[in-house]
Short mmCIF file of C-alpha atoms in Angstrom, two decimals:
data_model
loop_
_atom_site.label_atom_id
_atom_site.label_comp_id
_atom_site.label_asym_id
_atom_site.label_seq_id
_atom_site.Cartn_x
_atom_site.Cartn_y
_atom_site.Cartn_z
CA MET F 1 0.00 0.00 0.00
CA TYR F 2 2.83 2.40 0.87
CA GLU F 3 4.42 1.91 -2.55
CA ILE F 4 1.19 2.79 -4.39
CA LEU F 5 0.57 5.88 -2.23
CA PHE F 6 4.16 7.01 -2.75
CA ALA F 7 3.85 6.52 -6.50
CA LEU F 8 0.58 8.47 -6.66
CA THR F 9 1.99 11.31 -4.56
CA LEU F 10 5.02 11.54 -6.81
CA ILE F 11 2.90 11.45 -9.96
CA PHE F 12 0.56 14.26 -8.90
CA THR F 13 3.28 16.44 -7.38
CA VAL F 14 5.61 16.40 -10.39
CA ALA F 15 2.75 16.61 -12.89
CA ALA F 16 1.22 19.60 -11.10
CA GLY F 17 4.52 21.49 -11.17
CA LEU F 18 5.01 20.93 -14.89
CA LEU F 19 1.40 21.72 -15.75
CA LEU F 20 1.85 25.15 -14.18
CA VAL F 21 4.52 25.82 -16.81
CA ALA F 22 2.24 24.52 -19.58
CA ALA F 23 -0.67 26.68 -18.41
CA GLN F 24 1.41 29.85 -18.19
CA ARG F 25 2.64 29.41 -21.78
CA ASP F 26 -0.59 28.00 -23.22
CA LEU F 27 1.15 24.76 -24.28
CA PRO F 28 -0.38 21.29 -24.76
CA VAL F 29 -0.40 19.41 -21.47
CA LEU F 30 0.25 15.93 -22.84
CA PRO F 31 4.02 16.37 -23.44
CA PHE F 32 4.37 17.66 -19.88
CA TYR F 33 2.61 14.59 -18.50
CA LEU F 34 5.05 12.39 -20.39
CA LEU F 35 8.00 14.49 -19.20
CA ALA F 36 6.79 14.10 -15.61
CA GLY F 37 6.83 10.34 -16.13
CA VAL F 38 10.40 10.42 -17.44
CA LEU F 39 11.49 12.38 -14.37
CA ILE F 40 9.92 10.01 -11.84
CA GLY F 41 10.46 6.75 -13.71
CA PHE F 42 13.65 5.90 -11.82
CA ALA F 43 11.88 6.20 -8.43
CA ILE F 44 8.98 3.80 -9.05
CA ASP F 45 9.22 0.05 -9.58
CA GLU F 46 8.19 -1.10 -13.07
CA SER F 47 5.65 -3.61 -11.76
CA GLU F 48 3.84 -0.79 -9.95
CA LEU F 49 3.96 1.35 -13.10
CA LEU F 50 2.41 -1.46 -15.13
CA ASP F 51 -0.39 -1.90 -12.60
CA LEU F 52 -1.10 1.84 -12.47
CA ALA F 53 -1.08 2.10 -16.26
CA GLN F 54 -3.51 -0.80 -16.62
CA TRP F 55 -5.97 0.62 -14.10
CA GLY F 56 -5.57 4.11 -15.51
CA ILE F 57 -6.39 2.87 -19.01
CA ALA F 58 -9.33 0.81 -17.75
CA PHE F 59 -11.06 3.71 -16.00
CA LEU F 60 -10.36 6.11 -18.86
CA VAL F 61 -11.86 3.60 -21.28
CA PHE F 62 -14.96 3.56 -19.08
CA LEU F 63 -15.12 7.35 -18.78
CA PHE F 64 -14.82 7.97 -22.49
CA GLY F 65 -17.02 5.03 -23.31
CA THR F 66 -19.80 6.98 -21.60
CA HIS F 67 -19.41 9.66 -24.29
CA VAL F 68 -19.98 7.30 -27.20
CA ASP F 69 -22.98 8.49 -29.20
CA LEU F 70 -24.51 5.22 -30.36
CA GLU F 71 -27.25 7.02 -32.30
CA ALA F 72 -24.68 9.01 -34.28
CA PHE F 73 -22.71 5.82 -34.83
CA ARG F 74 -25.75 4.24 -36.45
CA SER F 75 -26.02 7.10 -38.97
CA THR F 76 -22.53 6.43 -40.37
CA GLY F 77 -22.17 2.91 -39.00
CA ARG F 78 -21.95 0.97 -42.24
CA THR F 79 -19.35 3.30 -43.72
CA SER F 80 -17.28 3.62 -40.56
CA VAL F 81 -17.29 -0.13 -39.86
CA ALA F 82 -16.15 -0.88 -43.40
CA ILE F 83 -13.42 1.78 -43.31
CA GLY F 84 -12.22 0.87 -39.82
CA VAL F 85 -12.02 -2.83 -40.62
CA LEU F 86 -10.39 -2.33 -44.03
CA GLN F 87 -7.80 0.05 -42.62
CA ALA F 88 -6.95 -2.24 -39.71
CA VAL F 89 -6.78 -5.39 -41.84
CA THR F 90 -4.67 -3.70 -44.52
CA ILE F 91 -2.12 -2.10 -42.23
CA GLY F 92 -2.14 -4.99 -39.76
CA GLY F 93 -1.60 -7.53 -42.52
CA LEU F 94 1.24 -5.54 -44.05
CA ALA F 95 2.88 -5.04 -40.65
CA VAL F 96 2.66 -8.72 -39.71
CA ALA F 97 4.02 -9.78 -43.10
CA GLY F 98 6.86 -7.27 -42.84
CA ALA F 99 7.77 -8.39 -39.32
CA LEU F 100 7.81 -12.06 -40.35
CA ALA F 101 9.99 -11.20 -43.34
CA PHE F 102 12.55 -9.68 -40.96
CA GLY F 103 12.64 -12.82 -38.78
CA VAL F 104 10.26 -11.80 -36.00
CA ASP F 105 8.47 -14.75 -34.40
CA PRO F 106 4.72 -15.08 -35.23
CA LEU F 107 3.36 -13.91 -31.86
CA ASN F 108 5.53 -10.79 -31.71
CA ALA F 109 4.69 -10.13 -35.34
CA VAL F 110 1.03 -10.11 -34.30
CA TYR F 111 1.77 -7.63 -31.49
CA PHE F 112 3.60 -5.44 -34.00
CA GLY F 113 0.71 -5.67 -36.46
CA VAL F 114 -1.87 -4.77 -33.80
CA ALA F 115 0.15 -1.72 -32.72
CA ALA F 116 0.35 -0.54 -36.33
CA ALA F 117 -3.29 -1.30 -37.19
CA LEU F 118 -5.17 0.09 -34.19
CA SER F 119 -4.02 3.63 -34.73
CA SER F 120 -7.13 5.30 -33.39
CA SER F 121 -8.97 5.34 -30.12
CA LEU F 122 -11.79 7.39 -28.66
CA VAL F 123 -9.77 7.54 -25.47
CA ALA F 124 -6.62 9.11 -26.90
CA THR F 125 -8.45 11.30 -29.40
CA SER F 126 -10.65 12.77 -26.67
CA TYR F 127 -7.56 14.23 -25.03
CA LEU F 128 -6.18 15.51 -28.31
CA ASP F 129 -9.36 17.21 -29.51
CA THR F 130 -9.48 20.84 -28.39
CA ASP F 131 -12.72 21.80 -30.13
CA GLU F 132 -15.96 22.31 -28.26
CA GLY F 133 -19.58 22.46 -29.28
CA VAL F 134 -21.30 20.91 -32.27
CA ARG F 135 -19.22 18.32 -34.10
CA PRO F 136 -18.64 18.89 -37.82
CA THR F 137 -18.96 16.08 -40.37
CA HIS F 138 -15.36 14.92 -40.20
CA ALA F 139 -15.50 14.73 -36.39
CA GLN F 140 -18.64 12.59 -36.48
CA VAL F 141 -17.13 10.24 -39.07
CA ALA F 142 -13.86 10.05 -37.14
CA GLU F 143 -15.65 9.18 -33.91
CA SER F 144 -17.51 6.35 -35.63
CA ILE F 145 -14.27 4.95 -37.08
CA HIS F 146 -12.57 5.25 -33.69
CA PHE F 147 -15.41 3.38 -32.02
CA THR F 148 -15.18 0.63 -34.64
CA GLU F 149 -11.47 0.22 -34.04
CA ASP F 150 -11.97 0.26 -30.29
CA LEU F 151 -14.32 -2.69 -30.76
CA LEU F 152 -11.60 -4.40 -32.78
CA GLY F 153 -9.20 -3.70 -29.92
CA VAL F 154 -11.58 -5.38 -27.47
CA LEU F 155 -11.82 -8.41 -29.77
CA VAL F 156 -8.02 -8.64 -29.92
CA VAL F 157 -7.81 -8.44 -26.12
CA LEU F 158 -10.41 -11.21 -25.82
CA GLY F 159 -8.60 -13.36 -28.36
CA LEU F 160 -5.26 -13.00 -26.61
CA SER F 161 -6.83 -13.75 -23.23
CA ALA F 162 -8.45 -16.91 -24.58
CA PHE F 163 -5.62 -18.32 -26.68
CA VAL F 164 -2.31 -16.77 -25.56
CA TYR F 165 -2.36 -15.77 -21.90
CA ALA F 166 -4.44 -18.74 -20.71
CA ALA F 167 -2.63 -21.91 -19.63
CA GLU F 168 -4.84 -23.80 -22.06
CA PRO F 169 -6.89 -22.39 -24.96
CA ALA F 170 -10.27 -21.24 -23.63
CA PRO F 171 -12.53 -20.27 -26.56
CA THR F 172 -15.47 -20.04 -24.15
CA GLN F 173 -14.01 -16.73 -22.96
CA LEU F 174 -15.12 -15.20 -26.25
CA ALA F 175 -18.68 -16.22 -25.47
CA VAL F 176 -18.34 -14.84 -21.94
CA GLY F 177 -17.10 -11.54 -23.33
CA ALA F 178 -20.05 -11.40 -25.70
CA GLY F 179 -22.33 -12.09 -22.73
CA LEU F 180 -20.77 -9.21 -20.81
CA PHE F 181 -21.54 -6.80 -23.66
CA ALA F 182 -25.05 -8.21 -23.96
CA LEU F 183 -25.49 -7.47 -20.27
CA ALA F 184 -24.22 -3.91 -20.82
CA LEU F 185 -26.72 -3.33 -23.62
CA GLY F 186 -29.46 -4.83 -21.45
CA VAL F 187 -28.62 -2.39 -18.65
CA ARG F 188 -28.58 0.48 -21.13
CA TYR F 189 -31.87 -0.19 -22.87
CA LEU F 190 -33.89 -1.94 -20.14
CA ALA F 191 -32.79 -0.60 -16.78
CA PHE F 192 -30.74 2.59 -17.13
CA HIS F 193 -33.66 4.94 -17.81
CA ARG F 194 -35.64 3.61 -14.84
CA ILE F 195 -32.69 3.81 -12.47
CA THR F 196 -31.73 7.38 -13.39
CA SER F 197 -35.32 8.56 -13.12
CA ARG F 198 -35.53 7.17 -9.59
CA LEU F 199 -32.27 8.88 -8.62
CA GLN F 200 -33.95 12.21 -9.53
CA GLY F 201 -30.75 13.96 -10.53
CA ASP F 202 -28.93 13.61 -7.19
CA SER F 203 -25.32 14.25 -8.34
CA GLU F 204 -23.61 12.35 -5.51
CA VAL F 205 -25.79 9.28 -5.89
CA MET F 206 -25.40 9.44 -9.68
CA MET F 207 -21.62 9.48 -9.36
CA LEU F 208 -21.68 6.54 -6.95
CA PHE F 209 -23.96 4.68 -9.34
CA GLY F 210 -21.57 5.24 -12.23
CA ILE F 211 -18.48 4.19 -10.28
CA THR F 212 -20.31 1.15 -8.88
CA LEU F 213 -21.32 0.13 -12.38
CA ALA F 214 -17.73 0.46 -13.64
CA ILE F 215 -16.27 -1.51 -10.74
CA GLY F 216 -19.02 -4.10 -11.03
CA PHE F 217 -18.36 -4.80 -14.71
CA ILE F 218 -14.60 -4.87 -14.11
CA ALA F 219 -15.16 -7.36 -11.27
CA LEU F 220 -17.30 -9.53 -13.55
CA ALA F 221 -14.54 -9.47 -16.15
CA GLU F 222 -11.96 -10.44 -13.54
CA ALA F 223 -14.14 -13.28 -12.25
CA ALA F 224 -14.47 -14.62 -15.80
CA ASN F 225 -10.68 -14.39 -16.33
CA LEU F 226 -11.17 -11.60 -18.85
CA SER F 227 -9.09 -8.46 -19.16
CA ILE F 228 -10.28 -5.57 -16.99
CA ILE F 229 -10.43 -3.33 -20.04
CA VAL F 230 -13.22 -5.51 -21.46
CA GLY F 231 -15.31 -4.90 -18.35
CA ALA F 232 -14.51 -1.17 -18.36
CA PHE F 233 -15.51 -0.78 -22.01
CA ALA F 234 -18.75 -2.69 -21.43
CA ALA F 235 -19.57 -0.48 -18.44
CA GLY F 236 -19.06 2.63 -20.54
CA ILE F 237 -21.41 1.31 -23.22
CA ALA F 238 -24.02 0.61 -20.55
CA VAL F 239 -24.29 4.33 -19.79
CA ALA F 240 -23.16 5.77 -23.12
CA ASP F 241 -24.59 9.13 -24.17
CA ASP F 242 -28.36 8.86 -24.43
CA TYR F 243 -29.69 12.37 -23.92
CA PRO F 244 -31.24 13.30 -21.62
CA HIS F 245 -31.05 10.13 -19.51
CA SER F 246 -27.26 9.94 -19.13
CA LEU F 247 -26.54 13.68 -19.12
CA GLU F 248 -26.40 14.11 -15.35
CA LEU F 249 -24.47 10.89 -14.83
CA VAL F 250 -21.86 11.80 -17.44
CA ASP F 251 -21.49 15.28 -15.96
CA THR F 252 -20.96 13.95 -12.45
CA ILE F 253 -18.29 11.38 -13.34
CA ASP F 254 -16.38 13.61 -15.78
CA ASP F 255 -14.38 15.00 -12.88
CA LEU F 256 -12.76 11.59 -12.54
CA GLU F 257 -10.81 12.42 -15.70
CA ASP F 258 -8.72 14.87 -13.73
CA PHE F 259 -7.65 12.04 -11.44
CA PHE F 260 -6.93 9.30 -13.98
CA THR F 261 -5.40 11.49 -16.71
CA PRO F 262 -2.09 12.11 -14.92
CA ILE F 263 -1.95 8.54 -13.65
CA PHE F 264 -2.17 7.16 -17.17
CA PHE F 265 0.01 9.57 -19.13
CA VAL F 266 2.66 9.97 -16.43
CA THR F 267 3.03 6.19 -16.09
CA VAL F 268 3.43 5.92 -19.87
CA GLY F 269 6.22 8.48 -19.67
CA ALA F 270 7.80 6.54 -16.82
CA LEU F 271 7.78 3.36 -18.92
CA LEU F 272 9.93 5.01 -21.59
CA ALA F 273 13.39 3.42 -21.78
CA ILE F 274 16.64 4.23 -23.55
CA PRO F 275 16.06 2.61 -26.96
CA THR F 276 18.28 -0.04 -28.45
CA VAL F 277 19.00 -0.27 -32.17
CA GLU F 278 16.28 -2.92 -32.48
CA THR F 279 13.81 -0.71 -30.62
CA VAL F 280 14.59 2.22 -32.91
CA GLY F 281 13.90 0.04 -35.96
CA TYR F 282 10.51 -1.04 -34.62
CA THR F 283 9.69 2.53 -33.62
CA VAL F 284 10.46 4.03 -37.03
CA ALA F 285 8.31 1.40 -38.75
CA LEU F 286 5.39 1.93 -36.33
CA VAL F 287 5.49 5.71 -36.55
CA LEU F 288 5.50 5.61 -40.34
CA ALA F 289 2.58 3.17 -40.39
CA VAL F 290 0.53 5.18 -37.90
CA VAL F 291 1.33 8.75 -38.93
CA VAL F 292 1.57 8.28 -42.71
CA LEU F 293 -0.09 5.09 -43.96
CA ASN F 294 -3.16 5.04 -41.74
CA PRO F 295 -4.34 8.59 -42.57
CA LEU F 296 -3.68 7.98 -46.29
CA ILE F 297 -5.66 4.75 -46.35
CA VAL F 298 -8.57 6.20 -44.39
CA GLY F 299 -8.62 9.30 -46.59
CA PHE F 300 -8.62 7.17 -49.75
CA LEU F 301 -11.41 4.93 -48.45
CA LEU F 302 -13.54 7.92 -47.49
CA LEU F 303 -13.12 9.43 -50.93
CA ARG F 304 -14.12 6.14 -52.51
CA GLY F 305 -17.08 6.05 -50.13
CA GLY F 306 -18.43 9.34 -51.45
CA PHE F 307 -17.08 11.88 -48.93
CA ASP F 308 -15.45 15.08 -50.14
CA GLY F 309 -11.71 15.68 -49.99
CA ARG F 310 -11.65 17.95 -46.97
CA THR F 311 -13.69 15.55 -44.86
CA ALA F 312 -11.40 12.71 -45.95
CA VAL F 313 -8.24 14.62 -45.02
CA MET F 314 -9.56 15.99 -41.73
CA THR F 315 -10.80 12.55 -40.69
CA GLY F 316 -7.54 10.87 -41.65
CA LEU F 317 -5.57 13.34 -39.52
CA THR F 318 -7.38 12.07 -36.42
CA LEU F 319 -5.97 8.56 -36.95
CA ASP F 320 -2.32 9.45 -36.44
CA GLN F 321 -1.65 8.13 -32.94
CA VAL F 322 -1.01 4.72 -31.43
CA SER F 323 -4.16 3.36 -29.84
CA VAL F 324 -4.52 3.11 -26.10
CA PHE F 325 -5.73 -0.43 -26.72
CA SER F 326 -2.42 -1.23 -28.46
CA LEU F 327 -0.56 0.05 -25.44
CA PHE F 328 -2.76 -1.93 -23.06
CA ILE F 329 -2.20 -5.11 -25.10
CA ALA F 330 1.57 -4.54 -24.98
CA ILE F 331 1.46 -4.08 -21.18
CA GLU F 332 -0.58 -7.25 -20.68
CA ALA F 333 1.81 -9.13 -22.96
CA LEU F 334 4.82 -7.88 -20.96
CA VAL F 335 3.22 -9.00 -17.71
CA ALA F 336 2.51 -12.39 -19.32
CA GLU F 337 6.11 -12.47 -20.64
CA THR F 338 4.97 -13.10 -24.22
CA ILE F 339 6.36 -9.97 -25.92
CA ALA F 340 9.98 -9.16 -26.71
CA ARG F 341 11.30 -6.31 -24.61
CA PRO F 342 12.60 -4.24 -27.57
CA LEU F 343 9.16 -4.41 -29.21
CA PHE F 344 7.42 -3.37 -25.98
CA ASP F 345 9.76 -0.40 -25.60
CA ALA F 346 9.09 0.51 -29.23
CA ILE F 347 5.31 0.50 -28.75
CA VAL F 348 5.61 2.76 -25.68
CA LEU F 349 8.02 5.09 -27.48
CA SER F 350 5.81 5.16 -30.60
CA ALA F 351 2.80 6.00 -28.47
CA ALA F 352 4.60 8.93 -26.86
CA ILE F 353 5.91 10.23 -30.20
CA THR F 354 2.60 9.97 -32.04
CA TRP F 355 0.58 11.44 -29.16
CA ILE F 356 2.87 14.48 -29.06
CA ALA F 357 2.70 14.80 -32.84
CA ALA F 358 -1.09 14.50 -32.69
CA THR F 359 -1.32 17.52 -30.41
CA TYR F 360 0.16 19.48 -33.30
CA THR F 361 -2.10 18.03 -36.00
CA ALA F 362 -5.17 18.51 -33.80
CA ARG F 363 -4.43 22.21 -33.47
CA ASN F 364 -3.34 22.75 -37.06
CA ALA F 365 -5.57 20.40 -39.03
CA GLU F 366 -6.97 23.17 -41.23
CA GLU F 367 -3.50 24.44 -42.12
CA ILE F 368 -2.29 20.91 -42.88
CA ASN F 369 -5.34 20.30 -45.04
CA GLY F 370 -4.68 23.54 -46.92
CA TRP F 371 -1.00 22.67 -47.44
CA LEU F 372 -1.86 19.22 -48.78
CA ARG F 373 -4.37 20.77 -51.18
CA GLU F 374 -2.01 23.51 -52.38
CA HIS F 375 0.81 21.05 -53.07
CA GLY F 376 -1.41 18.60 -54.92
CA VAL F 377 -1.08 15.83 -52.35
CA VAL F 378 -4.86 15.50 -52.23
CA ARG F 379 -5.98 16.11 -55.80
CA ALA F 380 -9.49 14.85 -55.14
CA VAL F 381 -10.38 17.55 -52.58
CA GLY F 382 -14.00 18.55 -53.04
CA LYS F 383 -14.90 15.62 -55.29
CA PRO F 384 -17.02 13.90 -56.35
CA ILE F 385 -19.38 16.64 -57.47
CA GLY F 386 -21.71 15.05 -59.96
CA GLU F 387 -24.03 12.23 -59.01
CA LYS F 388 -25.00 13.97 -55.75
CA THR F 389 -25.48 17.37 -57.42
CA ASP F 390 -28.61 18.69 -59.09
CA VAL F 391 -28.92 22.44 -59.81
CA ASP F 392 -31.20 24.07 -62.39
CA ASP F 393 -29.19 25.77 -65.13
CA ASP F 394 -31.28 28.95 -65.13
CA LEU F 395 -31.42 29.33 -61.34
CA GLU F 396 -31.04 32.90 -60.03
CA ASP F 397 -31.98 35.08 -57.06
CA HIS F 398 -31.76 31.98 -54.89
CA VAL F 399 -30.53 31.32 -51.34
CA ILE F 400 -27.51 29.05 -50.82
CA ILE F 401 -27.69 27.10 -47.54
CA THR F 402 -24.69 25.20 -46.18
CA ASP F 403 -24.54 22.59 -43.38
CA PHE F 404 -28.13 21.43 -43.51
CA GLU F 405 -27.99 19.52 -40.24
CA HIS F 406 -26.99 22.53 -38.12
CA GLY F 407 -30.20 24.49 -38.67
CA GLY F 408 -30.34 24.87 -42.42
CA GLU F 409 -33.66 23.04 -42.48
CA HIS F 410 -35.34 25.97 -40.74
CA VAL F 411 -33.90 28.38 -43.28
CA LEU F 412 -35.19 26.12 -46.07
CA GLU F 413 -38.67 26.22 -44.53
CA ALA F 414 -38.61 30.02 -44.42
CA CYS F 415 -37.53 30.21 -48.08
CA SER F 416 -40.22 27.72 -49.09
CA GLU F 417 -42.91 29.92 -47.55
CA LEU F 418 -41.63 32.80 -49.70
CA ASP F 419 -41.41 30.58 -52.75
CA ARG F 420 -37.72 31.49 -52.88
CA PRO F 421 -35.50 28.92 -54.70
CA VAL F 422 -32.81 27.29 -52.58
CA VAL F 423 -29.56 25.42 -53.20
CA VAL F 424 -28.34 23.22 -50.32
CA VAL F 425 -24.56 22.65 -50.13
CA GLU F 426 -23.56 19.64 -48.03
CA ASP F 427 -20.44 17.49 -47.64
CA ASN F 428 -21.95 14.67 -45.59
CA PRO F 429 -23.30 11.99 -47.97
CA THR F 430 -25.33 10.37 -45.19
CA ARG F 431 -27.59 13.44 -45.20
CA PHE F 432 -28.45 13.38 -48.88
CA ASP F 433 -31.54 11.21 -48.67
CA ASP F 434 -33.14 13.85 -46.41
CA ILE F 435 -31.90 16.72 -48.56
CA ARG F 436 -33.26 15.21 -51.79
CA GLU F 437 -36.70 14.94 -50.22
CA LEU F 438 -36.79 18.56 -49.06
CA ALA F 439 -34.76 20.49 -51.65
CA ASP F 440 -34.99 20.63 -55.44
CA ASN F 441 -31.43 21.90 -55.85
CA TYR F 442 -28.42 20.56 -54.01
CA VAL F 443 -24.64 20.37 -54.35
CA TYR F 444 -22.35 17.81 -52.80
CA GLY F 445 -19.10 19.58 -52.04
CA ASP F 446 -16.83 21.42 -49.67
CA VAL F 447 -17.39 25.13 -49.02
CA LEU F 448 -13.61 25.62 -49.15
CA ASN F 449 -13.64 24.47 -52.79
CA GLU F 450 -14.27 27.14 -55.45
CA GLN F 451 -15.88 24.58 -57.76
CA THR F 452 -18.65 24.08 -55.21
CA TRP F 453 -19.65 27.76 -55.40
CA ASP F 454 -19.52 27.81 -59.18
CA VAL F 455 -21.93 24.86 -59.34
CA ALA F 456 -24.18 26.42 -56.66
CA GLY F 457 -24.47 29.64 -58.71
CA LEU F 458 -22.92 32.09 -56.27
CA GLU F 459 -22.81 34.96 -58.80
CA THR F 460 -26.60 34.91 -59.29
CA ALA F 461 -27.55 34.09 -55.69
CA ALA F 462 -29.48 36.50 -53.48
CA LEU F 463 -27.97 35.31 -50.19
CA VAL F 464 -25.61 32.73 -48.63
CA VAL F 465 -26.45 31.31 -45.21
CA SER F 466 -23.96 29.15 -43.28
CA LEU F 467 -24.85 27.71 -39.90
CA SER F 468 -21.73 25.55 -39.66
CA PRO F 469 -20.00 25.57 -36.25
CA GLU F 470 -16.56 25.48 -37.91
CA LEU F 471 -14.69 28.77 -37.90
CA ALA F 472 -12.71 27.87 -41.03
CA ARG F 473 -15.94 27.50 -43.04
CA ALA F 474 -17.31 30.79 -41.76
CA GLU F 475 -14.08 32.55 -42.76
CA ALA F 476 -14.14 30.97 -46.22
CA ILE F 477 -17.74 32.10 -46.80
CA ALA F 478 -17.13 35.59 -45.42
CA ASP F 479 -14.15 35.93 -47.80
CA LEU F 480 -16.02 34.81 -50.92
CA GLU F 481 -15.51 37.08 -53.91
CA GLY F 482 -18.47 38.99 -55.23
CA ASP F 483 -21.25 41.12 -53.82
CA THR F 484 -23.61 38.33 -52.74
CA PRO F 485 -24.63 38.94 -49.11
CA ARG F 486 -23.76 36.17 -46.69
CA VAL F 487 -24.71 35.26 -43.14
CA VAL F 488 -22.41 33.08 -41.03
CA ARG F 489 -22.57 31.42 -37.62
CA ILE F 490 -19.97 32.25 -34.97
CA ASP F 491 -19.64 30.52 -31.58
CA SER F 492 -17.18 32.99 -30.05
CA ALA F 493 -17.95 36.60 -29.18
CA ASP F 494 -14.37 37.61 -29.99
CA ASP F 495 -14.54 36.02 -33.44
CA ALA F 496 -17.96 37.54 -34.05
CA GLU F 497 -16.64 41.04 -33.40
CA ALA F 498 -14.05 40.54 -36.13
CA PHE F 499 -16.60 39.07 -38.54
CA LEU F 500 -18.86 42.08 -38.16
CA GLU F 501 -16.08 44.12 -39.77
CA ARG F 502 -15.81 41.77 -42.76
CA GLU F 503 -17.97 41.33 -45.84
CA ALA F 504 -20.55 39.11 -44.13
CA THR F 505 -24.04 40.59 -44.06
CA GLY F 506 -24.59 39.35 -40.51
CA VAL F 507 -23.33 37.05 -37.81
CA VAL F 508 -25.53 34.38 -36.26
CA TYR F 509 -24.53 33.81 -32.63
CA PRO F 510 -26.18 30.51 -31.55
CA GLU F 511 -26.77 31.61 -27.98
CA ALA F 512 -28.59 34.74 -29.20
CA ILE F 513 -30.48 33.56 -32.27
CA THR F 514 -32.02 30.11 -32.54
CA ALA F 515 -32.37 28.29 -35.85
CA GLU F 516 -36.10 29.14 -35.92
CA ARG F 517 -35.31 32.80 -35.25
CA VAL F 518 -32.76 32.77 -38.07
CA GLY F 519 -35.48 31.54 -40.43
CA ASP F 520 -37.82 34.34 -39.33
CA ASP F 521 -35.16 37.03 -39.65
CA LEU F 522 -34.03 35.82 -43.05
CA GLU F 523 -37.62 35.80 -44.22
CA ALA F 524 -37.86 39.43 -43.20
CA LEU F 525 -34.49 40.13 -44.83
CA LEU F 526 -35.50 38.56 -48.15
CA THR F 527 -38.79 40.48 -48.23
CA ASP F 528 -37.04 43.76 -47.37
CA GLU F 529 -38.96 44.03 -44.09
CA LEU F 530 -35.56 43.94 -42.40
CA SER F 531 -32.63 45.76 -43.98
CA HIS F 532 -29.10 44.39 -44.12
CA GLU F 533 -27.99 47.11 -41.73
CA GLU F 534 -30.70 46.19 -39.24
CA PHE F 535 -29.75 42.51 -39.38
CA VAL F 536 -26.09 43.33 -38.74
CA GLY F 537 -27.17 45.73 -36.01
CA ARG F 538 -28.92 42.92 -34.12
CA SER F 539 -25.69 40.95 -33.89
CA ARG F 540 -23.69 44.00 -32.87
CA THR F 541 -26.25 44.92 -30.21
CA PHE F 542 -26.04 41.45 -28.73
CA PHE F 543 -22.27 41.61 -28.33
CA GLU F 544 -22.35 45.11 -26.88
CA ASP F 545 -25.11 44.23 -24.42
CA PRO F 546 -25.24 40.41 -23.97
CA PRO F 547 -28.41 39.08 -22.29
CA TYR F 548 -26.37 36.73 -20.08
CA PRO F 549 -23.35 37.84 -18.04
CA ASP F 550 -21.35 34.69 -18.85
CA GLN F 551 -21.51 35.46 -22.60
CA GLU F 552 -19.50 38.64 -22.44
CA SER F 553 -16.40 36.81 -23.62
#
């Protein structure tokens, strides 16, 4: 007990000191967690580090499993499952074949292949994603692919537990694991709503309920000789996002992140070792597979699946880090003495390198996407525009609506009442069945692509309305050439102030103007009941005199 308490004290003390430096300079915290681990690694026994890392991963898997949006996963499920499986099988197969060709034994070749293939995880990506609010198309697709690959990671863990770590092969463990997930789904759909309604929003009881559920599923997994991460993942699915039933529970247990985050990342840093030549070779191969090949394959598959170039690139950039499941598998294999030490060190080192690199790509995804487009690396950006595009040749004096799912439907209703023609621009192919039913004219394409605006008839349009939550799209629309008025959505008061000085006719601030209100105001704008100056004045008035004190900044 003393050793664990000493380790935890050391972890939190050193991490807190380094995080002060990160906060003062507005730097990503993840590298400082890893640095804290390097500094304290010599003072903590490796067996204790492995235990802490395993439990840290397990509880983080549970915590972020609660954020899985199963309903959103269903909307892109078929595409994301196909892409996730194809990417994992392709990279994993190539990695295993390459390792075998270089004389690696079959089991270690499998470990190497798993580390290369499972390059995404909801757990790791949640720490790397700095955006808040409504998720754009590429974020929704990425989350679905991550969830698919997390499921693959669970299957790999189950398979190793049944056929590698067990004294004798135990295929029944696969059935037990399936039963555990069936129990989790049963709790979610049959009991969770009733239980939370009886708790009546009591935050302390809700938190205890969530922790009890997590520990209970982990205990069941342990009793069945399954990995604890299987139980943790199942527990997260049992209470995964299901608004409004899980909202209070998720809010109350989110604070546990602040406890388990340093434990996990600091212990990973502490597990870093001085690399040998063999370790360096493994590391270079893994980093290339994860950072280069995985994003390229996912981007290509998304393009072939009908998504536009920007969505493909932005989604691919979220798959550039070693999965937490890969790291967990390597730790379990080390404890079971079934993985070569140089390969284990390489997986830990690759995880640290790719996580640090991912903090950069997460913050600069738009710039990277632009660079790839400008240098011709992604020649298919904005395509295909054709089979999902239908615009009348003689269309004029129409309204162009982008991002249909973020409120554009209300704008379409307002235009329909005025008998005003509309062109809907959308880059999410899963939305096109709905769009075809409601709109006569539509364009499949990216708003950052000039071809999209040519097809949509920007020069003859009366107005452009964008309710996208992405700042980059708002900037692109505000900077469009020509005199066509445009209205954009801004989530930040500071950004909105700058946009009011640009060419945009008005700024829609979501806290001030609901989607229905936007439709009413645009109806007045299109019928000249409300002038452009008056519309802009409403946004400016809101920022100068916000209705809620906490919206002043």
